Amino acid sequence: MAGPVGIAILAFAVLMAAVRPSLGQAVRVDRIELLDVGLYRGERAGQMGAPGSVAGNINRLTSVTFYERTTRVPARTGVRFGVRFDLIGEPARAVVPLRAIWRFPAPGLRDPRGGKVYTESIEDFSSPIGEPRQRGYGFDNDWELVPGDWTLEILHGQSRLLTQTFTVYRP
């Protein structure tokens, strides 16, 4: 096995050993480790469709920086709040489907353009195990500024991995 064919076989075996955990091993999700909670800033890098969300899409952000660790959120347009987390499980870097649900306080968010009232916003997304990710909400419109308890839940299938409540207040 010393010739070029032997080297190619050895290289292939090494490659398969490296990717095997993600191909053959069952994915196990244990929990979410909360890394940051509070107010953050980020650069808007576009939008993605999210039919269950308030706007029907979500903003994609880059350069996200948490600048205040808090669960109290001022009701002001431009304010963004949420969590940064690490998904704990096996194998590392396996991509896992998750669902984020924001539950809004009564009477909900009323979009003046059509009169629809939202009591929750749902986003399905994927997250790799062991790589920090962020989920949050940004006040883009005055009609979203509803004081009270806003709760974020992150689920994997029927398992609730995170529940985080923020108190939105009028400054």
JSON list of C-alpha atoms in Angstrom, two decimals:
[
{"chain": "A", "resi": 1, "resn": "MET", "atom": "CA", "xyz": [0.00, 0.00, 0.00]},
{"chain": "A", "resi": 2, "resn": "ALA", "atom": "CA", "xyz": [3.01, 2.29, -0.47]},
{"chain": "A", "resi": 3, "resn": "GLY", "atom": "CA", "xyz": [2.17, 3.62, -3.96]},
{"chain": "A", "resi": 4, "resn": "PRO", "atom": "CA", "xyz": [-0.19, 6.44, -5.04]},
{"chain": "A", "resi": 5, "resn": "VAL", "atom": "CA", "xyz": [-3.24, 4.18, -4.70]},
{"chain": "A", "resi": 6, "resn": "GLY", "atom": "CA", "xyz": [-2.27, 3.29, -1.14]},
{"chain": "A", "resi": 7, "resn": "ILE", "atom": "CA", "xyz": [-1.80, 6.96, -0.24]},
{"chain": "A", "resi": 8, "resn": "ALA", "atom": "CA", "xyz": [-5.18, 7.81, -1.78]},
{"chain": "A", "resi": 9, "resn": "ILE", "atom": "CA", "xyz": [-6.86, 5.01, 0.22]},
{"chain": "A", "resi": 10, "resn": "LEU", "atom": "CA", "xyz": [-5.17, 6.20, 3.41]},
{"chain": "A", "resi": 11, "resn": "ALA", "atom": "CA", "xyz": [-6.21, 9.82, 2.75]},
{"chain": "A", "resi": 12, "resn": "PHE", "atom": "CA", "xyz": [-9.80, 8.69, 2.13]},
{"chain": "A", "resi": 13, "resn": "ALA", "atom": "CA", "xyz": [-9.81, 6.66, 5.36]},
{"chain": "A", "resi": 14, "resn": "VAL", "atom": "CA", "xyz": [-8.55, 9.66, 7.34]},
{"chain": "A", "resi": 15, "resn": "LEU", "atom": "CA", "xyz": [-11.20, 11.89, 5.75]},
{"chain": "A", "resi": 16, "resn": "MET", "atom": "CA", "xyz": [-13.98, 9.42, 6.54]},
{"chain": "A", "resi": 17, "resn": "ALA", "atom": "CA", "xyz": [-12.80, 9.13, 10.14]},
{"chain": "A", "resi": 18, "resn": "ALA", "atom": "CA", "xyz": [-12.95, 12.91, 10.45]},
{"chain": "A", "resi": 19, "resn": "VAL", "atom": "CA", "xyz": [-16.49, 13.25, 9.05]},
{"chain": "A", "resi": 20, "resn": "ARG", "atom": "CA", "xyz": [-17.89, 9.99, 10.43]},
{"chain": "A", "resi": 21, "resn": "PRO", "atom": "CA", "xyz": [-19.29, 11.53, 13.63]},
{"chain": "A", "resi": 22, "resn": "SER", "atom": "CA", "xyz": [-21.49, 13.86, 11.62]},
{"chain": "A", "resi": 23, "resn": "LEU", "atom": "CA", "xyz": [-22.55, 11.13, 9.19]},
{"chain": "A", "resi": 24, "resn": "GLY", "atom": "CA", "xyz": [-23.09, 8.05, 11.33]},
{"chain": "A", "resi": 25, "resn": "GLN", "atom": "CA", "xyz": [-23.55, 9.25, 14.88]},
{"chain": "A", "resi": 26, "resn": "ALA", "atom": "CA", "xyz": [-27.00, 10.10, 16.18]},
{"chain": "A", "resi": 27, "resn": "VAL", "atom": "CA", "xyz": [-27.41, 13.74, 17.17]},
{"chain": "A", "resi": 28, "resn": "ARG", "atom": "CA", "xyz": [-28.01, 14.35, 20.86]},
{"chain": "A", "resi": 29, "resn": "VAL", "atom": "CA", "xyz": [-29.11, 17.75, 22.20]},
{"chain": "A", "resi": 30, "resn": "ASP", "atom": "CA", "xyz": [-28.59, 18.11, 25.95]},
{"chain": "A", "resi": 31, "resn": "ARG", "atom": "CA", "xyz": [-29.30, 21.76, 26.74]},
{"chain": "A", "resi": 32, "resn": "ILE", "atom": "CA", "xyz": [-28.62, 25.39, 25.94]},
{"chain": "A", "resi": 33, "resn": "GLU", "atom": "CA", "xyz": [-25.91, 27.25, 27.81]},
{"chain": "A", "resi": 34, "resn": "LEU", "atom": "CA", "xyz": [-26.83, 30.94, 28.10]},
{"chain": "A", "resi": 35, "resn": "LEU", "atom": "CA", "xyz": [-23.81, 33.12, 27.28]},
{"chain": "A", "resi": 36, "resn": "ASP", "atom": "CA", "xyz": [-25.35, 36.62, 27.16]},
{"chain": "A", "resi": 37, "resn": "VAL", "atom": "CA", "xyz": [-28.75, 38.13, 27.87]},
{"chain": "A", "resi": 38, "resn": "GLY", "atom": "CA", "xyz": [-29.71, 41.73, 27.35]},
{"chain": "A", "resi": 39, "resn": "LEU", "atom": "CA", "xyz": [-29.36, 44.61, 24.92]},
{"chain": "A", "resi": 40, "resn": "TYR", "atom": "CA", "xyz": [-27.24, 44.30, 21.80]},
{"chain": "A", "resi": 41, "resn": "ARG", "atom": "CA", "xyz": [-26.18, 46.09, 18.63]},
{"chain": "A", "resi": 42, "resn": "GLY", "atom": "CA", "xyz": [-25.56, 44.62, 15.20]},
{"chain": "A", "resi": 43, "resn": "GLU", "atom": "CA", "xyz": [-25.12, 45.53, 11.57]},
{"chain": "A", "resi": 44, "resn": "ARG", "atom": "CA", "xyz": [-28.06, 44.66, 9.35]},
{"chain": "A", "resi": 45, "resn": "ALA", "atom": "CA", "xyz": [-26.91, 42.28, 6.60]},
{"chain": "A", "resi": 46, "resn": "GLY", "atom": "CA", "xyz": [-30.22, 41.50, 4.91]},
{"chain": "A", "resi": 47, "resn": "GLN", "atom": "CA", "xyz": [-33.43, 39.63, 5.63]},
{"chain": "A", "resi": 48, "resn": "MET", "atom": "CA", "xyz": [-34.65, 36.04, 5.64]},
{"chain": "A", "resi": 49, "resn": "GLY", "atom": "CA", "xyz": [-38.20, 34.82, 5.25]},
{"chain": "A", "resi": 50, "resn": "ALA", "atom": "CA", "xyz": [-39.89, 33.79, 8.49]},
{"chain": "A", "resi": 51, "resn": "PRO", "atom": "CA", "xyz": [-43.60, 33.31, 7.78]},
{"chain": "A", "resi": 52, "resn": "GLY", "atom": "CA", "xyz": [-44.54, 32.88, 11.46]},
{"chain": "A", "resi": 53, "resn": "SER", "atom": "CA", "xyz": [-42.86, 36.11, 12.54]},
{"chain": "A", "resi": 54, "resn": "VAL", "atom": "CA", "xyz": [-44.51, 39.50, 13.02]},
{"chain": "A", "resi": 55, "resn": "ALA", "atom": "CA", "xyz": [-43.05, 41.02, 9.83]},
{"chain": "A", "resi": 56, "resn": "GLY", "atom": "CA", "xyz": [-42.97, 37.78, 7.81]},
{"chain": "A", "resi": 57, "resn": "ASN", "atom": "CA", "xyz": [-39.19, 38.00, 7.74]},
{"chain": "A", "resi": 58, "resn": "ILE", "atom": "CA", "xyz": [-36.31, 38.51, 10.13]},
{"chain": "A", "resi": 59, "resn": "ASN", "atom": "CA", "xyz": [-33.25, 40.73, 9.92]},
{"chain": "A", "resi": 60, "resn": "ARG", "atom": "CA", "xyz": [-29.91, 38.99, 9.52]},
{"chain": "A", "resi": 61, "resn": "LEU", "atom": "CA", "xyz": [-27.28, 40.77, 11.60]},
{"chain": "A", "resi": 62, "resn": "THR", "atom": "CA", "xyz": [-23.50, 40.69, 11.69]},
{"chain": "A", "resi": 63, "resn": "SER", "atom": "CA", "xyz": [-21.07, 42.06, 14.27]},
{"chain": "A", "resi": 64, "resn": "VAL", "atom": "CA", "xyz": [-23.53, 41.46, 17.12]},
{"chain": "A", "resi": 65, "resn": "THR", "atom": "CA", "xyz": [-22.29, 42.91, 20.40]},
{"chain": "A", "resi": 66, "resn": "PHE", "atom": "CA", "xyz": [-24.12, 42.68, 23.72]},
{"chain": "A", "resi": 67, "resn": "TYR", "atom": "CA", "xyz": [-23.55, 45.98, 25.52]},
{"chain": "A", "resi": 68, "resn": "GLU", "atom": "CA", "xyz": [-25.78, 45.65, 28.59]},
{"chain": "A", "resi": 69, "resn": "ARG", "atom": "CA", "xyz": [-26.58, 42.49, 30.54]},
{"chain": "A", "resi": 70, "resn": "THR", "atom": "CA", "xyz": [-30.18, 42.99, 31.63]},
{"chain": "A", "resi": 71, "resn": "THR", "atom": "CA", "xyz": [-33.71, 41.66, 31.35]},
{"chain": "A", "resi": 72, "resn": "ARG", "atom": "CA", "xyz": [-35.23, 45.17, 31.54]},
{"chain": "A", "resi": 73, "resn": "VAL", "atom": "CA", "xyz": [-35.76, 46.64, 28.09]},
{"chain": "A", "resi": 74, "resn": "PRO", "atom": "CA", "xyz": [-36.75, 50.24, 27.28]},
{"chain": "A", "resi": 75, "resn": "ALA", "atom": "CA", "xyz": [-39.65, 50.46, 24.81]},
{"chain": "A", "resi": 76, "resn": "ARG", "atom": "CA", "xyz": [-37.90, 52.57, 22.14]},
{"chain": "A", "resi": 77, "resn": "THR", "atom": "CA", "xyz": [-37.57, 52.04, 18.41]},
{"chain": "A", "resi": 78, "resn": "GLY", "atom": "CA", "xyz": [-34.09, 50.86, 17.49]},
{"chain": "A", "resi": 79, "resn": "VAL", "atom": "CA", "xyz": [-33.59, 48.87, 20.71]},
{"chain": "A", "resi": 80, "resn": "ARG", "atom": "CA", "xyz": [-32.59, 45.22, 20.22]},
{"chain": "A", "resi": 81, "resn": "PHE", "atom": "CA", "xyz": [-32.63, 42.59, 22.97]},
{"chain": "A", "resi": 82, "resn": "GLY", "atom": "CA", "xyz": [-32.20, 38.87, 23.27]},
{"chain": "A", "resi": 83, "resn": "VAL", "atom": "CA", "xyz": [-29.81, 36.06, 24.11]},
{"chain": "A", "resi": 84, "resn": "ARG", "atom": "CA", "xyz": [-26.55, 34.56, 22.92]},
{"chain": "A", "resi": 85, "resn": "PHE", "atom": "CA", "xyz": [-26.31, 30.84, 23.58]},
{"chain": "A", "resi": 86, "resn": "ASP", "atom": "CA", "xyz": [-24.34, 27.69, 22.95]},
{"chain": "A", "resi": 87, "resn": "LEU", "atom": "CA", "xyz": [-26.14, 24.48, 22.03]},
{"chain": "A", "resi": 88, "resn": "ILE", "atom": "CA", "xyz": [-24.69, 21.62, 24.09]},
{"chain": "A", "resi": 89, "resn": "GLY", "atom": "CA", "xyz": [-24.79, 18.07, 22.72]},
{"chain": "A", "resi": 90, "resn": "GLU", "atom": "CA", "xyz": [-23.05, 15.61, 20.37]},
{"chain": "A", "resi": 91, "resn": "PRO", "atom": "CA", "xyz": [-21.52, 15.48, 17.87]},
{"chain": "A", "resi": 92, "resn": "ALA", "atom": "CA", "xyz": [-19.84, 18.87, 17.74]},
{"chain": "A", "resi": 93, "resn": "ARG", "atom": "CA", "xyz": [-20.92, 21.05, 14.81]},
{"chain": "A", "resi": 94, "resn": "ALA", "atom": "CA", "xyz": [-23.92, 18.87, 13.95]},
{"chain": "A", "resi": 95, "resn": "VAL", "atom": "CA", "xyz": [-26.66, 21.18, 12.67]},
{"chain": "A", "resi": 96, "resn": "VAL", "atom": "CA", "xyz": [-29.87, 20.96, 14.70]},
{"chain": "A", "resi": 97, "resn": "PRO", "atom": "CA", "xyz": [-33.33, 22.32, 13.80]},
{"chain": "A", "resi": 98, "resn": "LEU", "atom": "CA", "xyz": [-34.69, 24.68, 16.46]},
{"chain": "A", "resi": 99, "resn": "ARG", "atom": "CA", "xyz": [-37.72, 26.94, 16.91]},
{"chain": "A", "resi": 100, "resn": "ALA", "atom": "CA", "xyz": [-37.73, 30.35, 18.59]},
{"chain": "A", "resi": 101, "resn": "ILE", "atom": "CA", "xyz": [-41.05, 31.62, 19.91]},
{"chain": "A", "resi": 102, "resn": "TRP", "atom": "CA", "xyz": [-41.49, 35.15, 21.23]},
{"chain": "A", "resi": 103, "resn": "ARG", "atom": "CA", "xyz": [-44.63, 35.48, 23.38]},
{"chain": "A", "resi": 104, "resn": "PHE", "atom": "CA", "xyz": [-45.93, 39.04, 23.71]},
{"chain": "A", "resi": 105, "resn": "PRO", "atom": "CA", "xyz": [-47.85, 40.58, 26.61]},
{"chain": "A", "resi": 106, "resn": "ALA", "atom": "CA", "xyz": [-51.59, 41.28, 26.30]},
{"chain": "A", "resi": 107, "resn": "PRO", "atom": "CA", "xyz": [-53.12, 42.81, 24.28]},
{"chain": "A", "resi": 108, "resn": "GLY", "atom": "CA", "xyz": [-50.41, 41.74, 21.80]},
{"chain": "A", "resi": 109, "resn": "LEU", "atom": "CA", "xyz": [-48.83, 43.70, 18.96]},
{"chain": "A", "resi": 110, "resn": "ARG", "atom": "CA", "xyz": [-51.37, 45.35, 16.63]},
{"chain": "A", "resi": 111, "resn": "ASP", "atom": "CA", "xyz": [-50.08, 46.10, 13.14]},
{"chain": "A", "resi": 112, "resn": "PRO", "atom": "CA", "xyz": [-51.89, 49.29, 12.06]},
{"chain": "A", "resi": 113, "resn": "ARG", "atom": "CA", "xyz": [-51.48, 48.44, 8.36]},
{"chain": "A", "resi": 114, "resn": "GLY", "atom": "CA", "xyz": [-53.97, 45.59, 8.47]},
{"chain": "A", "resi": 115, "resn": "GLY", "atom": "CA", "xyz": [-55.15, 45.51, 12.06]},
{"chain": "A", "resi": 116, "resn": "LYS", "atom": "CA", "xyz": [-53.71, 42.05, 12.70]},
{"chain": "A", "resi": 117, "resn": "VAL", "atom": "CA", "xyz": [-52.88, 41.37, 16.35]},
{"chain": "A", "resi": 118, "resn": "TYR", "atom": "CA", "xyz": [-49.85, 39.20, 17.12]},
{"chain": "A", "resi": 119, "resn": "THR", "atom": "CA", "xyz": [-49.59, 37.33, 20.42]},
{"chain": "A", "resi": 120, "resn": "GLU", "atom": "CA", "xyz": [-46.44, 35.49, 19.35]},
{"chain": "A", "resi": 121, "resn": "SER", "atom": "CA", "xyz": [-43.75, 35.40, 16.70]},
{"chain": "A", "resi": 122, "resn": "ILE", "atom": "CA", "xyz": [-42.29, 32.08, 15.52]},
{"chain": "A", "resi": 123, "resn": "GLU", "atom": "CA", "xyz": [-39.03, 31.46, 13.70]},
{"chain": "A", "resi": 124, "resn": "ASP", "atom": "CA", "xyz": [-37.64, 28.08, 12.64]},
{"chain": "A", "resi": 125, "resn": "PHE", "atom": "CA", "xyz": [-33.86, 28.05, 12.34]},
{"chain": "A", "resi": 126, "resn": "SER", "atom": "CA", "xyz": [-30.85, 25.75, 12.56]},
{"chain": "A", "resi": 127, "resn": "SER", "atom": "CA", "xyz": [-27.91, 25.92, 14.92]},
{"chain": "A", "resi": 128, "resn": "PRO", "atom": "CA", "xyz": [-24.68, 23.90, 15.01]},
{"chain": "A", "resi": 129, "resn": "ILE", "atom": "CA", "xyz": [-23.82, 22.19, 18.29]},
{"chain": "A", "resi": 130, "resn": "GLY", "atom": "CA", "xyz": [-20.98, 23.95, 20.09]},
{"chain": "A", "resi": 131, "resn": "GLU", "atom": "CA", "xyz": [-21.03, 27.20, 18.09]},
{"chain": "A", "resi": 132, "resn": "PRO", "atom": "CA", "xyz": [-22.49, 30.30, 19.79]},
{"chain": "A", "resi": 133, "resn": "ARG", "atom": "CA", "xyz": [-25.64, 31.71, 18.22]},
{"chain": "A", "resi": 134, "resn": "GLN", "atom": "CA", "xyz": [-27.93, 34.63, 18.98]},
{"chain": "A", "resi": 135, "resn": "ARG", "atom": "CA", "xyz": [-31.69, 35.17, 18.93]},
{"chain": "A", "resi": 136, "resn": "GLY", "atom": "CA", "xyz": [-33.40, 38.43, 19.67]},
{"chain": "A", "resi": 137, "resn": "TYR", "atom": "CA", "xyz": [-36.05, 40.98, 18.89]},
{"chain": "A", "resi": 138, "resn": "GLY", "atom": "CA", "xyz": [-35.65, 44.52, 17.60]},
{"chain": "A", "resi": 139, "resn": "PHE", "atom": "CA", "xyz": [-38.18, 47.33, 17.89]},
{"chain": "A", "resi": 140, "resn": "ASP", "atom": "CA", "xyz": [-38.50, 48.58, 14.31]},
{"chain": "A", "resi": 141, "resn": "ASN", "atom": "CA", "xyz": [-41.97, 50.17, 14.62]},
{"chain": "A", "resi": 142, "resn": "ASP", "atom": "CA", "xyz": [-43.79, 52.24, 17.24]},
{"chain": "A", "resi": 143, "resn": "TRP", "atom": "CA", "xyz": [-46.67, 49.75, 17.31]},
{"chain": "A", "resi": 144, "resn": "GLU", "atom": "CA", "xyz": [-44.32, 47.07, 18.66]},
{"chain": "A", "resi": 145, "resn": "LEU", "atom": "CA", "xyz": [-43.57, 49.07, 21.83]},
{"chain": "A", "resi": 146, "resn": "VAL", "atom": "CA", "xyz": [-45.87, 47.13, 24.15]},
{"chain": "A", "resi": 147, "resn": "PRO", "atom": "CA", "xyz": [-44.79, 47.17, 27.81]},
{"chain": "A", "resi": 148, "resn": "GLY", "atom": "CA", "xyz": [-44.92, 44.00, 29.87]},
{"chain": "A", "resi": 149, "resn": "ASP", "atom": "CA", "xyz": [-43.27, 40.59, 29.94]},
{"chain": "A", "resi": 150, "resn": "TRP", "atom": "CA", "xyz": [-41.88, 39.34, 26.62]},
{"chain": "A", "resi": 151, "resn": "THR", "atom": "CA", "xyz": [-40.84, 35.68, 26.75]},
{"chain": "A", "resi": 152, "resn": "LEU", "atom": "CA", "xyz": [-38.46, 33.92, 24.38]},
{"chain": "A", "resi": 153, "resn": "GLU", "atom": "CA", "xyz": [-38.59, 30.13, 24.19]},
{"chain": "A", "resi": 154, "resn": "ILE", "atom": "CA", "xyz": [-36.20, 27.99, 22.16]},
{"chain": "A", "resi": 155, "resn": "LEU", "atom": "CA", "xyz": [-37.33, 24.45, 21.41]},
{"chain": "A", "resi": 156, "resn": "HIS", "atom": "CA", "xyz": [-35.84, 21.36, 19.79]},
{"chain": "A", "resi": 157, "resn": "GLY", "atom": "CA", "xyz": [-38.81, 19.28, 18.70]},
{"chain": "A", "resi": 158, "resn": "GLN", "atom": "CA", "xyz": [-41.06, 19.15, 21.76]},
{"chain": "A", "resi": 159, "resn": "SER", "atom": "CA", "xyz": [-38.19, 19.83, 24.21]},
{"chain": "A", "resi": 160, "resn": "ARG", "atom": "CA", "xyz": [-38.00, 23.34, 25.62]},
{"chain": "A", "resi": 161, "resn": "LEU", "atom": "CA", "xyz": [-34.31, 24.21, 25.90]},
{"chain": "A", "resi": 162, "resn": "LEU", "atom": "CA", "xyz": [-34.60, 27.84, 26.98]},
{"chain": "A", "resi": 163, "resn": "THR", "atom": "CA", "xyz": [-37.15, 30.20, 28.48]},
{"chain": "A", "resi": 164, "resn": "GLN", "atom": "CA", "xyz": [-36.04, 33.79, 28.99]},
{"chain": "A", "resi": 165, "resn": "THR", "atom": "CA", "xyz": [-38.35, 36.63, 30.01]},
{"chain": "A", "resi": 166, "resn": "PHE", "atom": "CA", "xyz": [-37.65, 40.32, 29.40]},
{"chain": "A", "resi": 167, "resn": "THR", "atom": "CA", "xyz": [-39.63, 43.15, 30.98]},
{"chain": "A", "resi": 168, "resn": "VAL", "atom": "CA", "xyz": [-40.28, 45.90, 28.45]},
{"chain": "A", "resi": 169, "resn": "TYR", "atom": "CA", "xyz": [-40.98, 49.26, 30.11]},
{"chain": "A", "resi": 170, "resn": "ARG", "atom": "CA", "xyz": [-41.77, 52.80, 29.00]},
{"chain": "A", "resi": 171, "resn": "PRO", "atom": "CA", "xyz": [-38.67, 54.94, 29.62]}
]
